């Protein structure tokens, strides 16, 4: 799908969104590093199998409901690095909400 044609909105209802945000907050608290720069959030997590599996699960779910968010994951021997790229044209309110969830460690 052409990235420019993707809707810049989440398809979850309020209840589903609240549950998803809680799941992400639990994972994001495990980040050992986090930086926000140039429309992206880069975080490092301990390379633990259970945490890696949970990150992969949540990222797969995000690809279904928020296809406008673009995640990359790199597994290194001692750290899992995630990169979340925000699309151009994302409303300031949405950008602020996303940074509030993913941009803190």
Tab-separated table of C-alpha atoms in Angstrom:
chain	number	residue	atom	x	y	z
A	1	UNK	CA	0.000	0.000	0.000
A	2	UNK	CA	1.198	3.488	-0.814
A	3	UNK	CA	2.198	5.115	2.487
A	4	UNK	CA	0.676	8.416	1.416
A	5	UNK	CA	-2.698	6.695	0.995
A	6	UNK	CA	-2.738	5.210	4.506
A	7	UNK	CA	-5.188	6.782	6.948
A	8	UNK	CA	-3.532	8.612	9.827
A	9	UNK	CA	-5.939	7.229	12.422
A	10	UNK	CA	-6.189	4.234	14.727
A	11	UNK	CA	-8.916	1.679	14.034
A	12	UNK	CA	-9.363	0.595	17.685
A	13	UNK	CA	-12.414	1.572	19.696
A	14	UNK	CA	-11.954	3.368	23.022
A	15	UNK	CA	-11.898	0.192	25.135
A	16	UNK	CA	-9.426	-1.574	22.852
A	17	UNK	CA	-7.247	1.528	22.675
A	18	UNK	CA	-7.111	1.868	26.471
A	19	UNK	CA	-6.044	-1.772	26.820
A	20	UNK	CA	-3.412	-1.399	24.093
A	21	UNK	CA	-1.984	1.749	25.652
A	22	UNK	CA	-1.732	-0.004	29.012
A	23	UNK	CA	0.119	-2.896	27.356
A	24	UNK	CA	2.549	-0.503	25.685
A	25	UNK	CA	3.138	1.470	28.888
A	26	UNK	CA	4.084	-1.767	30.661
A	27	UNK	CA	6.628	-2.573	27.938
A	28	UNK	CA	7.969	0.968	27.513
A	29	UNK	CA	8.784	1.108	31.231
A	30	UNK	CA	11.334	-1.644	30.534
A	31	UNK	CA	13.282	0.537	28.087
A	32	UNK	CA	16.830	1.220	29.209
A	33	UNK	CA	17.317	4.001	26.653
A	34	UNK	CA	14.963	6.207	24.710
A	35	UNK	CA	15.516	9.188	22.466
A	36	UNK	CA	13.217	11.229	20.277
A	37	UNK	CA	14.721	12.800	17.176
A	38	UNK	CA	13.689	13.792	13.672
A	39	UNK	CA	10.220	12.261	13.737
A	40	UNK	CA	11.305	8.979	15.256
A	41	UNK	CA	11.565	7.341	18.646
A	42	UNK	CA	14.473	4.971	19.234
A	43	UNK	CA	14.383	2.792	22.352
A	44	UNK	CA	16.603	0.060	23.717
A	45	UNK	CA	15.319	-2.869	25.752
A	46	UNK	CA	17.042	-5.725	27.556
A	47	UNK	CA	17.383	-8.683	25.198
A	48	UNK	CA	15.138	-11.038	27.129
A	49	UNK	CA	13.056	-13.643	25.263
A	50	UNK	CA	9.746	-12.808	26.975
A	51	UNK	CA	10.198	-9.067	26.423
A	52	UNK	CA	11.272	-9.616	22.798
A	53	UNK	CA	8.165	-11.739	22.171
A	54	UNK	CA	5.905	-9.110	23.743
A	55	UNK	CA	7.483	-6.331	21.662
A	56	UNK	CA	7.009	-8.365	18.484
A	57	UNK	CA	3.394	-9.108	19.429
A	58	UNK	CA	2.540	-5.468	20.144
A	59	UNK	CA	4.271	-4.235	16.992
A	60	UNK	CA	2.329	-6.754	14.895
A	61	UNK	CA	-0.907	-5.538	16.488
A	62	UNK	CA	0.027	-1.919	15.761
A	63	UNK	CA	0.586	-2.752	12.115
A	64	UNK	CA	-3.050	-3.894	11.987
A	65	UNK	CA	-4.705	-0.915	13.695
A	66	UNK	CA	-2.251	1.921	13.071
A	67	UNK	CA	-0.597	1.087	9.769
A	68	UNK	CA	0.678	4.658	9.517
A	69	UNK	CA	3.199	3.923	12.298
A	70	UNK	CA	6.380	2.295	11.037
A	71	UNK	CA	8.392	0.125	13.395
A	72	UNK	CA	11.788	-1.455	12.911
A	73	UNK	CA	13.307	-3.891	15.374
A	74	UNK	CA	16.950	-4.877	15.599
A	75	UNK	CA	17.982	-7.639	17.956
A	76	UNK	CA	21.550	-7.410	19.189
A	77	UNK	CA	23.248	-9.749	21.669
A	78	UNK	CA	22.595	-7.487	24.652
A	79	UNK	CA	19.800	-5.166	23.517
A	80	UNK	CA	16.668	-4.982	21.401
A	81	UNK	CA	16.470	-1.673	19.563
A	82	UNK	CA	13.116	-0.429	18.314
A	83	UNK	CA	12.606	2.493	16.016
A	84	UNK	CA	9.183	4.047	15.584
A	85	UNK	CA	8.927	6.486	12.682
A	86	UNK	CA	6.047	8.933	12.663
A	87	UNK	CA	4.566	9.903	9.317
A	88	UNK	CA	4.669	13.375	7.901
A	89	UNK	CA	1.294	15.054	8.083
A	90	UNK	CA	0.381	13.508	11.424
A	91	UNK	CA	-1.731	15.950	13.430
A	92	UNK	CA	0.047	17.612	16.352
A	93	UNK	CA	-2.436	16.154	18.852
A	94	UNK	CA	-1.808	12.612	17.586
A	95	UNK	CA	1.956	13.169	17.545
A	96	UNK	CA	1.831	14.412	21.152
A	97	UNK	CA	-0.192	11.373	22.285
A	98	UNK	CA	2.206	8.972	20.561
A	99	UNK	CA	5.259	10.675	22.045
A	100	UNK	CA	3.655	10.535	25.480
A	101	UNK	CA	3.292	6.748	25.228
A	102	UNK	CA	6.442	5.758	23.335
A	103	UNK	CA	8.806	8.667	23.975
A	104	UNK	CA	9.483	8.059	27.624
A	105	UNK	CA	11.499	5.417	29.364
